[in-house]
CSV table of N, CA and C and ligand atoms in Angstrom, one decimal:
chain,number,residue,atom,x,y,z
A,1,UNK,N,-121.4,82.0,72.7
A,1,UNK,CA,-120.7,83.2,72.7
A,1,UNK,C,-121.6,84.2,71.9
A,2,UNK,N,-122.0,85.4,72.2
A,2,UNK,CA,-122.8,86.2,71.3
A,2,UNK,C,-121.8,86.8,70.2
A,3,UNK,N,-122.4,86.9,69.0
A,3,UNK,CA,-121.7,87.5,67.9
A,3,UNK,C,-122.2,89.0,67.7
A,4,UNK,N,-121.2,89.7,67.8
A,4,UNK,CA,-121.4,91.5,67.8
A,4,UNK,C,-120.7,91.8,66.4
A,5,UNK,N,-121.5,92.6,65.6
A,5,UNK,CA,-121.0,93.3,64.4
A,5,UNK,C,-120.7,94.9,64.8
A,6,UNK,N,-119.3,95.1,64.7
A,6,UNK,CA,-119.1,96.6,65.1
A,6,UNK,C,-118.9,97.6,64.0
A,7,UNK,N,-119.8,98.3,63.9
A,7,UNK,CA,-119.7,99.3,62.6
A,7,UNK,C,-118.5,100.4,63.1
A,8,UNK,N,-117.4,100.3,62.2
A,8,UNK,CA,-116.1,101.1,62.5
A,8,UNK,C,-116.2,102.1,61.8
A,9,UNK,N,-116.0,103.5,62.2
A,9,UNK,CA,-116.0,104.7,61.4
A,9,UNK,C,-114.6,104.9,61.0
A,10,UNK,N,-113.7,104.4,61.7
A,10,UNK,CA,-112.3,104.6,61.3
A,10,UNK,C,-111.4,103.8,62.3
A,11,UNK,N,-110.1,103.6,62.0
A,11,UNK,CA,-109.2,102.7,62.8
A,11,UNK,C,-109.1,103.4,64.1
A,12,UNK,N,-108.8,104.8,64.2
A,12,UNK,CA,-108.3,105.1,65.5
A,12,UNK,C,-109.6,105.1,66.6
A,13,UNK,N,-110.7,105.2,66.2
A,13,UNK,CA,-111.9,105.2,67.1
A,13,UNK,C,-112.1,103.7,67.4
A,14,UNK,N,-111.7,102.8,66.5
A,14,UNK,CA,-112.0,101.4,66.7
A,14,UNK,C,-110.9,100.8,67.7
A,15,UNK,N,-109.8,101.4,67.9
A,15,UNK,CA,-108.7,100.8,68.9
A,15,UNK,C,-109.1,100.6,70.3
A,16,UNK,N,-109.6,101.7,71.0
A,16,UNK,CA,-110.1,101.4,72.4
A,16,UNK,C,-111.5,100.8,72.4
A,17,UNK,N,-112.5,101.2,71.4
A,17,UNK,CA,-113.7,100.3,71.5
A,17,UNK,C,-113.4,98.9,71.6
A,18,UNK,N,-112.6,98.3,70.6
A,18,UNK,CA,-112.3,97.0,70.6
A,18,UNK,C,-111.6,96.6,71.8
A,19,UNK,N,-110.8,97.3,72.3
A,19,UNK,CA,-110.1,96.9,73.6
A,19,UNK,C,-111.3,96.6,74.7
A,20,UNK,N,-112.2,97.6,74.6
A,20,UNK,CA,-113.2,97.6,75.8
A,20,UNK,C,-114.1,96.3,75.6
A,21,UNK,N,-114.5,96.2,74.3
A,21,UNK,CA,-115.4,95.1,73.9
A,21,UNK,C,-114.6,93.6,74.1
A,22,UNK,N,-113.5,93.6,74.1
A,22,UNK,CA,-112.9,92.3,74.2
A,22,UNK,C,-112.9,91.8,75.6
A,23,UNK,N,-113.1,92.8,76.5
A,23,UNK,CA,-113.4,92.3,77.8
A,23,UNK,C,-114.5,91.6,78.1
A,24,UNK,N,-115.6,91.5,77.1
A,24,UNK,CA,-116.8,90.9,77.2
A,24,UNK,C,-116.8,89.5,76.6
A,25,UNK,N,-117.7,88.8,76.9
A,25,UNK,CA,-117.7,87.4,76.2
A,25,UNK,C,-118.4,87.6,74.9
A,26,UNK,N,-117.7,88.1,73.9
A,26,UNK,CA,-118.3,88.4,72.5
A,26,UNK,C,-117.4,88.0,71.5
A,27,UNK,N,-117.9,87.6,70.4
A,27,UNK,CA,-117.3,87.4,69.1
A,27,UNK,C,-117.4,88.4,68.4
A,28,UNK,N,-116.1,89.2,68.0
A,28,UNK,CA,-116.5,90.8,67.4
A,28,UNK,C,-115.9,90.7,66.0
A,29,UNK,N,-116.8,91.2,65.0
A,29,UNK,CA,-116.3,91.5,63.7
A,29,UNK,C,-116.5,92.9,63.3
A,30,UNK,N,-115.7,93.4,62.7
A,30,UNK,CA,-115.9,94.9,62.4
A,30,UNK,C,-116.5,95.0,61.1
A,31,UNK,N,-117.1,96.2,60.8
A,31,UNK,CA,-118.1,96.5,59.6
A,31,UNK,C,-117.8,97.9,59.1
A,32,UNK,N,-117.0,98.1,58.0
A,32,UNK,CA,-116.5,99.4,57.4
A,32,UNK,C,-117.5,99.8,56.4
A,33,UNK,N,-118.3,100.8,56.9
A,33,UNK,CA,-119.3,101.2,55.8
A,33,UNK,C,-119.6,102.6,56.0
A,34,UNK,N,-118.7,103.3,55.3
A,34,UNK,CA,-118.9,104.9,55.6
A,34,UNK,C,-119.1,105.9,54.4
A,35,UNK,N,-120.1,105.8,53.7
A,35,UNK,CA,-120.4,106.5,52.4
A,35,UNK,C,-120.3,108.0,52.6
A,36,UNK,N,-120.2,108.5,53.9
A,36,UNK,CA,-120.1,109.8,54.3
A,36,UNK,C,-118.7,110.5,53.9
A,37,UNK,N,-117.8,109.6,53.8
A,37,UNK,CA,-116.6,110.0,53.9
A,37,UNK,C,-116.1,110.8,52.3
A,38,UNK,N,-115.7,112.1,52.5
A,38,UNK,CA,-115.5,112.9,51.2
A,38,UNK,C,-113.9,113.5,51.3
A,39,UNK,N,-113.2,113.7,50.3
A,39,UNK,CA,-113.4,113.1,49.0
A,39,UNK,C,-113.0,111.7,49.0
A,40,UNK,N,-112.7,111.1,47.8
A,40,UNK,CA,-112.3,109.6,47.7
A,40,UNK,C,-111.0,109.4,48.2
A,41,UNK,N,-110.1,110.3,48.0
A,41,UNK,CA,-108.7,110.2,48.5
A,41,UNK,C,-108.7,109.9,50.2
A,42,UNK,N,-109.6,110.8,50.7
A,42,UNK,CA,-109.7,110.7,52.2
A,42,UNK,C,-110.3,109.4,52.7
A,43,UNK,N,-111.3,108.8,51.8
A,43,UNK,CA,-111.8,107.6,52.1
A,43,UNK,C,-110.8,106.6,52.1
A,44,UNK,N,-110.2,106.5,50.9
A,44,UNK,CA,-109.1,105.6,50.8
A,44,UNK,C,-108.0,105.6,51.8
A,45,UNK,N,-107.7,106.7,52.3
A,45,UNK,CA,-106.6,106.7,53.5
A,45,UNK,C,-107.2,106.1,54.7
A,46,UNK,N,-108.6,106.4,55.1
A,46,UNK,CA,-109.2,105.9,56.2
A,46,UNK,C,-109.4,104.4,56.0
A,47,UNK,N,-109.7,104.1,55.0
A,47,UNK,CA,-109.9,102.5,54.7
A,47,UNK,C,-108.6,101.7,54.8
A,48,UNK,N,-107.6,102.3,54.1
A,48,UNK,CA,-106.2,101.7,54.3
A,48,UNK,C,-105.7,101.6,55.7
A,49,UNK,N,-106.1,102.6,56.6
A,49,UNK,CA,-105.6,102.7,57.9
A,49,UNK,C,-106.3,101.6,58.6
A,50,UNK,N,-107.7,101.3,58.4
A,50,UNK,CA,-108.6,100.3,58.9
A,50,UNK,C,-107.9,99.0,58.5
A,51,UNK,N,-107.5,98.8,57.4
A,51,UNK,CA,-106.9,97.5,57.0
A,51,UNK,C,-105.6,97.1,57.6
A,52,UNK,N,-104.8,98.1,57.9
A,52,UNK,CA,-103.6,98.0,58.6
A,52,UNK,C,-103.9,97.7,60.1
A,53,UNK,N,-104.9,98.4,60.7
A,53,UNK,CA,-105.3,98.1,62.0
A,53,UNK,C,-105.8,96.7,62.2
A,54,UNK,N,-106.7,96.4,61.3
A,54,UNK,CA,-107.2,94.9,61.1
A,54,UNK,C,-106.2,93.9,61.3
A,55,UNK,N,-105.0,94.0,60.4
A,55,UNK,CA,-104.1,93.3,60.4
A,55,UNK,C,-103.2,93.0,61.7
A,56,UNK,N,-102.9,94.1,62.2
A,56,UNK,CA,-102.2,94.1,63.5
A,56,UNK,C,-102.9,93.7,64.7
A,57,UNK,N,-104.2,94.0,64.8
A,57,UNK,CA,-105.1,93.6,66.0
A,57,UNK,C,-105.7,92.4,65.9
A,58,UNK,N,-105.8,91.8,64.8
A,58,UNK,CA,-106.6,90.7,64.5
A,58,UNK,C,-108.1,90.6,64.6
A,59,UNK,N,-108.5,92.0,64.5
A,59,UNK,CA,-110.1,92.2,64.3
A,59,UNK,C,-110.4,91.9,63.0
A,60,UNK,N,-111.2,90.9,62.5
A,60,UNK,CA,-111.7,90.7,61.1
A,60,UNK,C,-112.6,91.8,61.0
A,61,UNK,N,-112.6,92.4,59.6
A,61,UNK,CA,-113.3,93.5,59.1
A,61,UNK,C,-114.1,93.3,57.6
A,62,UNK,N,-115.2,93.5,57.7
A,62,UNK,CA,-115.9,93.4,56.5
A,62,UNK,C,-116.0,94.8,56.0
A,63,UNK,N,-115.7,95.0,54.6
A,63,UNK,CA,-115.6,96.2,54.0
A,63,UNK,C,-116.7,96.3,52.9
A,64,UNK,N,-117.6,97.4,52.9
A,64,UNK,CA,-118.7,97.4,52.1
A,64,UNK,C,-118.3,98.7,51.3
A,65,UNK,N,-118.6,98.5,50.0
A,65,UNK,CA,-118.2,99.5,49.2
A,65,UNK,C,-119.4,100.6,49.3
A,66,UNK,N,-119.1,101.9,49.0
A,66,UNK,CA,-120.0,103.0,49.0
A,66,UNK,C,-121.0,102.9,47.9
A,67,UNK,N,-122.2,102.7,48.3
A,67,UNK,CA,-123.3,102.6,47.2
A,67,UNK,C,-124.3,103.7,47.1
A,68,UNK,N,-124.1,104.9,48.0
A,68,UNK,CA,-125.0,105.9,47.8
A,68,UNK,C,-124.3,107.2,48.3
A,69,UNK,N,-125.0,108.2,48.0
A,69,UNK,CA,-124.5,109.6,48.5
A,69,UNK,C,-125.1,110.1,49.7
A,70,UNK,N,-124.5,110.4,50.7
A,70,UNK,CA,-125.2,111.0,51.8
A,70,UNK,C,-125.2,112.5,52.0
A,71,UNK,N,-126.3,113.1,52.1
A,71,UNK,CA,-126.3,114.7,52.2
A,71,UNK,C,-125.3,115.1,53.1
A,72,UNK,N,-124.5,115.9,52.7
A,72,UNK,CA,-123.4,116.6,53.6
A,72,UNK,C,-124.2,117.3,54.7
A,73,UNK,N,-123.7,117.2,56.0
A,73,UNK,CA,-124.2,118.0,57.0
A,73,UNK,C,-125.4,117.5,57.8
A,74,UNK,N,-125.9,116.4,57.2
A,74,UNK,CA,-127.3,115.8,57.7
A,74,UNK,C,-126.9,114.6,58.5
A,75,UNK,N,-126.4,114.9,59.8
A,75,UNK,CA,-125.9,114.0,60.9
A,75,UNK,C,-127.0,112.7,61.0
A,76,UNK,N,-128.1,113.3,61.2
A,76,UNK,CA,-129.1,112.2,61.6
A,76,UNK,C,-129.2,111.1,60.4
A,77,UNK,N,-129.4,111.6,59.2
A,77,UNK,CA,-129.4,110.8,58.0
A,77,UNK,C,-128.2,109.9,58.0
A,78,UNK,N,-127.0,110.6,58.2
A,78,UNK,CA,-125.7,109.8,58.2
A,78,UNK,C,-125.7,108.7,59.1
A,79,UNK,N,-126.0,108.9,60.4
A,79,UNK,CA,-126.0,108.0,61.5
A,79,UNK,C,-126.9,106.8,61.0
A,80,UNK,N,-128.1,107.2,60.6
A,80,UNK,CA,-129.2,106.2,60.3
A,80,UNK,C,-128.8,105.5,59.2
A,81,UNK,N,-128.2,105.9,58.1
A,81,UNK,CA,-127.6,105.1,57.0
A,81,UNK,C,-126.6,104.0,57.5
A,82,UNK,N,-125.7,104.4,58.2
A,82,UNK,CA,-124.6,103.6,58.4
A,82,UNK,C,-125.1,102.5,59.4
A,83,UNK,N,-126.0,102.9,60.4
A,83,UNK,CA,-126.4,101.9,61.5
A,83,UNK,C,-127.5,100.9,60.8
A,84,UNK,N,-128.3,101.5,59.9
A,84,UNK,CA,-129.3,100.6,59.3
A,84,UNK,C,-128.5,99.5,58.5
A,85,UNK,N,-127.4,99.9,57.7
A,85,UNK,CA,-126.7,99.0,57.0
A,85,UNK,C,-126.2,97.7,57.9
A,86,UNK,N,-125.6,98.3,59.0
A,86,UNK,CA,-124.9,97.3,59.9
A,86,UNK,C,-125.9,96.4,60.4
A,87,UNK,N,-127.0,96.9,60.7
A,87,UNK,CA,-128.1,96.1,61.5
A,87,UNK,C,-128.7,95.0,60.4
A,88,UNK,N,-128.9,95.5,59.2
A,88,UNK,CA,-129.4,94.6,58.1
A,88,UNK,C,-128.3,93.5,58.0
A,89,UNK,N,-127.0,94.1,57.8
A,89,UNK,CA,-126.0,93.1,57.5
A,89,UNK,C,-126.0,91.9,58.8
A,90,UNK,N,-126.0,92.5,59.7
A,90,UNK,CA,-125.8,91.5,60.9
A,90,UNK,C,-127.1,90.6,61.0
A,91,UNK,N,-128.2,91.1,60.9
A,91,UNK,CA,-129.3,90.2,60.8
A,91,UNK,C,-129.3,89.1,60.0
A,92,UNK,N,-128.8,89.6,58.7
A,92,UNK,CA,-128.7,88.5,57.5
A,92,UNK,C,-127.8,87.5,57.8
A,93,UNK,N,-126.7,87.8,58.5
A,93,UNK,CA,-125.4,87.0,58.6
A,93,UNK,C,-125.4,86.4,60.1
A,94,UNK,N,-126.2,86.2,60.6
A,94,UNK,CA,-126.4,85.5,62.0
A,94,UNK,C,-125.7,86.2,63.1
A,95,UNK,N,-125.6,87.5,63.2
A,95,UNK,CA,-125.2,88.2,64.3
A,95,UNK,C,-126.2,88.4,65.4
A,96,UNK,N,-125.8,88.4,66.7
A,96,UNK,CA,-126.9,88.7,67.7
A,96,UNK,C,-127.1,90.1,67.8
A,97,UNK,N,-126.0,91.0,67.7
A,97,UNK,CA,-126.2,92.4,67.8
A,97,UNK,C,-125.3,93.3,67.2
A,98,UNK,N,-125.5,94.5,67.2
A,98,UNK,CA,-124.5,95.4,66.5
A,98,UNK,C,-124.4,96.7,67.5
A,99,UNK,N,-123.1,97.4,67.0
A,99,UNK,CA,-122.9,98.8,67.8
A,99,UNK,C,-122.0,99.5,66.8
A,100,UNK,N,-121.7,100.6,67.3
A,100,UNK,CA,-120.8,101.5,66.4
A,100,UNK,C,-119.7,102.2,67.3
A,101,UNK,N,-118.7,102.4,66.5
A,101,UNK,CA,-117.4,103.2,67.2
A,101,UNK,C,-117.7,104.7,67.4
A,102,UNK,N,-119.0,105.1,66.6
A,102,UNK,CA,-119.3,106.5,66.9
A,102,UNK,C,-119.6,106.9,68.2
A,103,UNK,N,-119.8,106.0,69.0
A,103,UNK,CA,-120.2,106.2,70.4
A,103,UNK,C,-119.1,106.4,71.4
A,104,UNK,N,-117.8,106.4,70.7
A,104,UNK,CA,-116.8,106.9,71.4
A,104,UNK,C,-116.4,108.5,71.4
A,105,UNK,N,-117.0,109.1,70.5
A,105,UNK,CA,-116.5,110.3,70.0
A,105,UNK,C,-117.2,111.4,71.0
A,106,UNK,N,-116.5,112.3,71.5
A,106,UNK,CA,-117.2,113.3,72.3
A,106,UNK,C,-117.7,114.6,71.3
A,107,UNK,N,-117.3,114.5,70.1
A,107,UNK,CA,-117.6,115.4,69.3
A,107,UNK,C,-119.0,115.0,68.4
A,108,UNK,N,-119.5,113.9,68.5
A,108,UNK,CA,-120.6,113.5,67.7
A,108,UNK,C,-121.8,113.6,68.7
A,109,UNK,N,-123.0,113.6,68.1
A,109,UNK,CA,-124.3,113.7,68.8
A,109,UNK,C,-124.6,112.4,69.6
A,110,UNK,N,-124.1,112.2,70.5
A,110,UNK,CA,-123.9,110.7,71.2
A,110,UNK,C,-125.5,110.2,71.5
A,111,UNK,N,-126.4,111.2,72.0
A,111,UNK,CA,-127.8,110.7,72.3
A,111,UNK,C,-128.4,110.3,71.1
A,112,UNK,N,-128.2,111.1,70.1
A,112,UNK,CA,-128.9,110.8,68.8
A,112,UNK,C,-128.4,109.6,68.2
A,113,UNK,N,-127.1,109.2,68.3
A,113,UNK,CA,-126.7,107.8,67.9
A,113,UNK,C,-127.2,106.8,68.7
A,114,UNK,N,-127.3,106.9,70.0
A,114,UNK,CA,-127.9,105.9,70.8
A,114,UNK,C,-129.5,105.6,70.5
A,115,UNK,N,-130.1,106.8,70.4
A,115,UNK,CA,-131.7,106.6,70.0
A,115,UNK,C,-131.8,106.0,68.6
A,116,UNK,N,-130.8,106.3,67.7
A,116,UNK,CA,-131.2,105.8,66.4
A,116,UNK,C,-130.7,104.4,66.3
A,117,UNK,N,-129.7,103.8,67.1
A,117,UNK,CA,-129.3,102.6,67.2
A,117,UNK,C,-130.4,101.6,67.8
A,118,UNK,N,-131.1,102.3,68.8
A,118,UNK,CA,-132.2,101.4,69.5
A,118,UNK,C,-133.3,101.4,68.7
A,119,UNK,N,-133.8,102.6,68.0
A,119,UNK,CA,-134.9,102.5,66.9
A,119,UNK,C,-134.5,101.5,65.8
A,120,UNK,N,-133.6,101.4,65.3
A,120,UNK,CA,-133.1,100.5,64.2
A,120,UNK,C,-133.2,99.1,64.6
A,121,UNK,N,-132.7,98.9,65.9
A,121,UNK,CA,-132.8,97.6,66.5
A,121,UNK,C,-134.2,97.0,66.5
A,122,UNK,N,-135.1,97.8,66.9
A,122,UNK,CA,-136.5,97.3,67.0
A,122,UNK,C,-137.1,97.1,65.6
A,123,UNK,N,-136.8,98.0,64.7
A,123,UNK,CA,-137.3,97.9,63.3
A,123,UNK,C,-136.6,96.6,62.5
A,124,UNK,N,-135.4,96.4,62.8
A,124,UNK,CA,-134.8,95.3,62.0
A,124,UNK,C,-134.6,93.9,62.7
A,125,UNK,N,-135.0,93.9,64.1
A,125,UNK,CA,-135.0,92.6,64.7
A,125,UNK,C,-133.6,92.2,65.0
A,126,UNK,N,-132.8,93.0,65.5
A,126,UNK,CA,-131.3,92.6,66.0
A,126,UNK,C,-131.1,93.5,67.2
A,127,UNK,N,-130.3,92.9,68.2
A,127,UNK,CA,-130.0,93.7,69.4
A,127,UNK,C,-129.0,94.8,69.1
A,128,UNK,N,-129.1,95.9,69.8
A,128,UNK,CA,-128.3,97.0,69.7
A,128,UNK,C,-127.3,97.1,70.9
A,129,UNK,N,-126.1,96.9,71.0
A,129,UNK,CA,-125.1,96.8,72.1
A,129,UNK,C,-124.8,98.2,72.5
A,130,UNK,N,-125.4,98.8,73.4
A,130,UNK,CA,-125.1,100.2,73.8
A,130,UNK,C,-124.1,100.3,74.7
A,131,UNK,N,-123.0,101.1,74.7
A,131,UNK,CA,-122.2,101.4,75.7
A,131,UNK,C,-121.6,102.8,75.6
A,132,UNK,N,-121.4,103.6,76.6
A,132,UNK,CA,-120.9,105.0,76.4
A,132,UNK,C,-119.4,104.7,76.3
A,133,UNK,N,-118.8,104.8,75.1
A,133,UNK,CA,-117.5,104.3,74.9
A,133,UNK,C,-116.7,105.5,75.2
A,134,UNK,N,-117.2,106.7,75.4
A,134,UNK,CA,-116.4,107.9,75.5
A,134,UNK,C,-115.6,107.8,76.6
A,135,UNK,N,-115.6,107.0,77.4
A,135,UNK,CA,-114.6,106.8,78.7
A,135,UNK,C,-113.2,106.3,77.9
A,136,UNK,N,-113.2,105.8,76.7
A,136,UNK,CA,-111.9,105.5,76.2
A,136,UNK,C,-111.4,106.3,75.1
A,137,UNK,N,-111.9,107.6,75.0
A,137,UNK,CA,-111.7,108.4,74.0
A,137,UNK,C,-110.2,108.8,74.0
A,138,UNK,N,-109.7,109.2,75.1
A,138,UNK,CA,-108.3,109.8,75.2
A,138,UNK,C,-107.4,108.5,75.0
A,139,UNK,N,-107.8,107.3,75.6
A,139,UNK,CA,-106.9,106.2,75.4
A,139,UNK,C,-106.8,105.9,73.8
A,140,UNK,N,-107.8,106.2,73.2
A,140,UNK,CA,-107.8,105.7,71.6
A,140,UNK,C,-106.8,106.7,71.0
A,141,UNK,N,-106.7,107.8,71.4
A,141,UNK,CA,-105.6,108.8,70.9
A,141,UNK,C,-104.4,108.3,71.2
A,142,UNK,N,-104.1,108.0,72.5
A,142,UNK,CA,-102.7,107.4,72.8
A,142,UNK,C,-102.4,106.1,72.1
A,143,UNK,N,-103.4,105.2,71.8
A,143,UNK,CA,-103.1,104.0,71.2
A,143,UNK,C,-102.8,104.4,69.7
A,144,UNK,N,-103.6,105.1,69.0
A,144,UNK,CA,-103.4,105.5,67.8
A,144,UNK,C,-102.0,106.1,67.4
A,145,UNK,N,-101.7,107.2,68.5
A,145,UNK,CA,-100.2,107.8,68.2
A,145,UNK,C,-99.2,106.6,68.3
A,146,UNK,N,-99.4,105.7,69.2
A,146,UNK,CA,-98.3,104.7,69.4
A,146,UNK,C,-98.1,103.8,68.2
A,147,UNK,N,-99.4,103.6,67.5
A,147,UNK,CA,-99.4,102.7,66.4
A,147,UNK,C,-99.2,103.5,65.0
A,148,UNK,N,-99.0,104.8,65.2
A,148,UNK,CA,-98.8,105.7,64.1
A,148,UNK,C,-100.0,105.6,63.0
A,149,UNK,N,-101.2,105.6,63.5
A,149,UNK,CA,-102.4,105.4,62.7
A,149,UNK,C,-102.7,106.7,62.2
A,150,UNK,N,-103.3,106.7,60.8
A,150,UNK,CA,-103.7,108.1,60.1
A,150,UNK,C,-104.9,108.4,60.9
A,151,UNK,N,-104.8,109.7,61.3
A,151,UNK,CA,-106.0,110.4,62.2
A,151,UNK,C,-106.4,111.5,61.4
A,152,UNK,N,-107.7,111.3,61.0
A,152,UNK,CA,-108.5,112.5,60.1
A,152,UNK,C,-108.6,113.6,61.0
A,153,UNK,N,-108.8,114.8,60.2
A,153,UNK,CA,-108.9,116.1,60.8
A,153,UNK,C,-110.3,116.6,60.8
A,154,UNK,N,-111.2,116.0,60.1
A,154,UNK,CA,-112.6,116.4,60.2
A,154,UNK,C,-113.5,115.1,60.2
A,155,UNK,N,-114.8,115.2,60.5
A,155,UNK,CA,-115.6,114.1,60.7
A,155,UNK,C,-115.6,113.2,59.4
A,156,UNK,N,-116.1,113.8,58.2
A,156,UNK,CA,-116.1,113.0,57.0
A,156,UNK,C,-116.8,113.7,55.8
A,157,UNK,N,-117.8,114.4,55.9
A,157,UNK,CA,-118.5,115.0,54.8
A,157,UNK,C,-117.8,116.1,54.4
A,158,UNK,N,-118.2,116.8,53.3
A,158,UNK,CA,-117.6,118.0,52.7
A,158,UNK,C,-117.9,119.2,53.5
A,159,UNK,N,-119.1,119.2,54.5
A,159,UNK,CA,-119.7,120.2,55.2
A,159,UNK,C,-118.5,120.4,56.5
A,160,UNK,N,-118.3,119.0,57.0
A,160,UNK,CA,-117.4,118.9,58.2
A,160,UNK,C,-116.0,119.3,57.7
A,161,UNK,N,-115.7,119.1,56.6
A,161,UNK,CA,-114.2,119.5,55.9
A,161,UNK,C,-114.2,120.9,56.0
A,162,UNK,N,-115.3,121.7,55.4
A,162,UNK,CA,-115.3,123.2,55.3
A,162,UNK,C,-115.2,123.7,56.7
A,163,UNK,N,-115.9,123.2,57.7
A,163,UNK,CA,-115.9,123.7,58.9
A,163,UNK,C,-114.6,123.7,59.6
A,164,UNK,N,-114.0,122.6,59.4
A,164,UNK,CA,-112.6,122.4,59.8
A,164,UNK,C,-111.7,123.5,59.2
A,165,UNK,N,-111.8,123.6,58.1
A,165,UNK,CA,-110.9,124.7,57.2
A,165,UNK,C,-111.2,126.1,57.9
A,166,UNK,N,-112.5,126.6,58.1
A,166,UNK,CA,-112.8,127.7,58.7
A,166,UNK,C,-112.2,127.9,60.0
A,167,UNK,N,-112.3,126.9,61.0
A,167,UNK,CA,-111.8,126.9,62.3
A,167,UNK,C,-110.3,127.2,62.2
A,168,UNK,N,-109.6,126.5,61.3
A,168,UNK,CA,-108.1,126.5,61.0
A,168,UNK,C,-107.9,128.1,60.5
A,169,UNK,N,-108.7,128.7,59.7
A,169,UNK,CA,-108.3,129.9,59.1
A,169,UNK,C,-108.5,130.9,60.3
A,170,UNK,N,-109.5,130.7,61.2
A,170,UNK,CA,-109.8,131.6,62.3
A,170,UNK,C,-108.6,131.7,63.2
A,171,UNK,N,-108.0,130.5,63.5
A,171,UNK,CA,-107.0,130.2,64.4
A,171,UNK,C,-105.7,130.8,64.0
A,172,UNK,N,-105.6,130.9,62.8
A,172,UNK,CA,-104.3,131.5,62.2
A,172,UNK,C,-104.0,132.8,62.4
B,201,LIG,S1,-120.7,116.0,60.1
B,201,LIG,FE1,-120.1,113.8,60.4
B,201,LIG,S2,-121.9,112.8,61.1
B,201,LIG,FE2,-122.5,114.7,60.3
B,201,LIG,S3,-123.0,114.4,58.2
B,201,LIG,FE3,-121.0,115.1,58.0
B,201,LIG,S4,-119.9,113.1,58.2
B,201,LIG,FE4,-122.0,112.6,58.8
């Protein structure tokens, strides 16, 4: 059975990605590495939620502490940093391939994530498991609500937090 390392951005996105992946002949391990999340309190909430989901779903998850700062608003670098870390960890620890829950979001730059994963796969010598997980996006919302998972209001960095606040103010 192939071993897959699943970079997990948060628990809500992981729910239906994990459900879809379980239909395949794969041994799956989560990999929580998200130094983009700002501020620390928000990071801790997302991490805690991941720990809770891991416990109830049975998905084993590796947690990597934040070791660097990602420039807010630079999505390409943000994807690259997280996927590169997953690929290197996977390669070093005997995984056959890696993928990311970022591929479930209709709000992310899906094609850039796909291209970044494929590029890193070639450079690091580990397979990239691509699937358009967006088909499961609404299901992930339903599962998260049912499990009462903490659902973040913005992508992660300070720029995305500010953009969310501006949108909220305009709507008020
Ligand atoms: S908007 Fe999201 S993907 Fe882009 S830099 Fe910020 S946290 Fe990273």
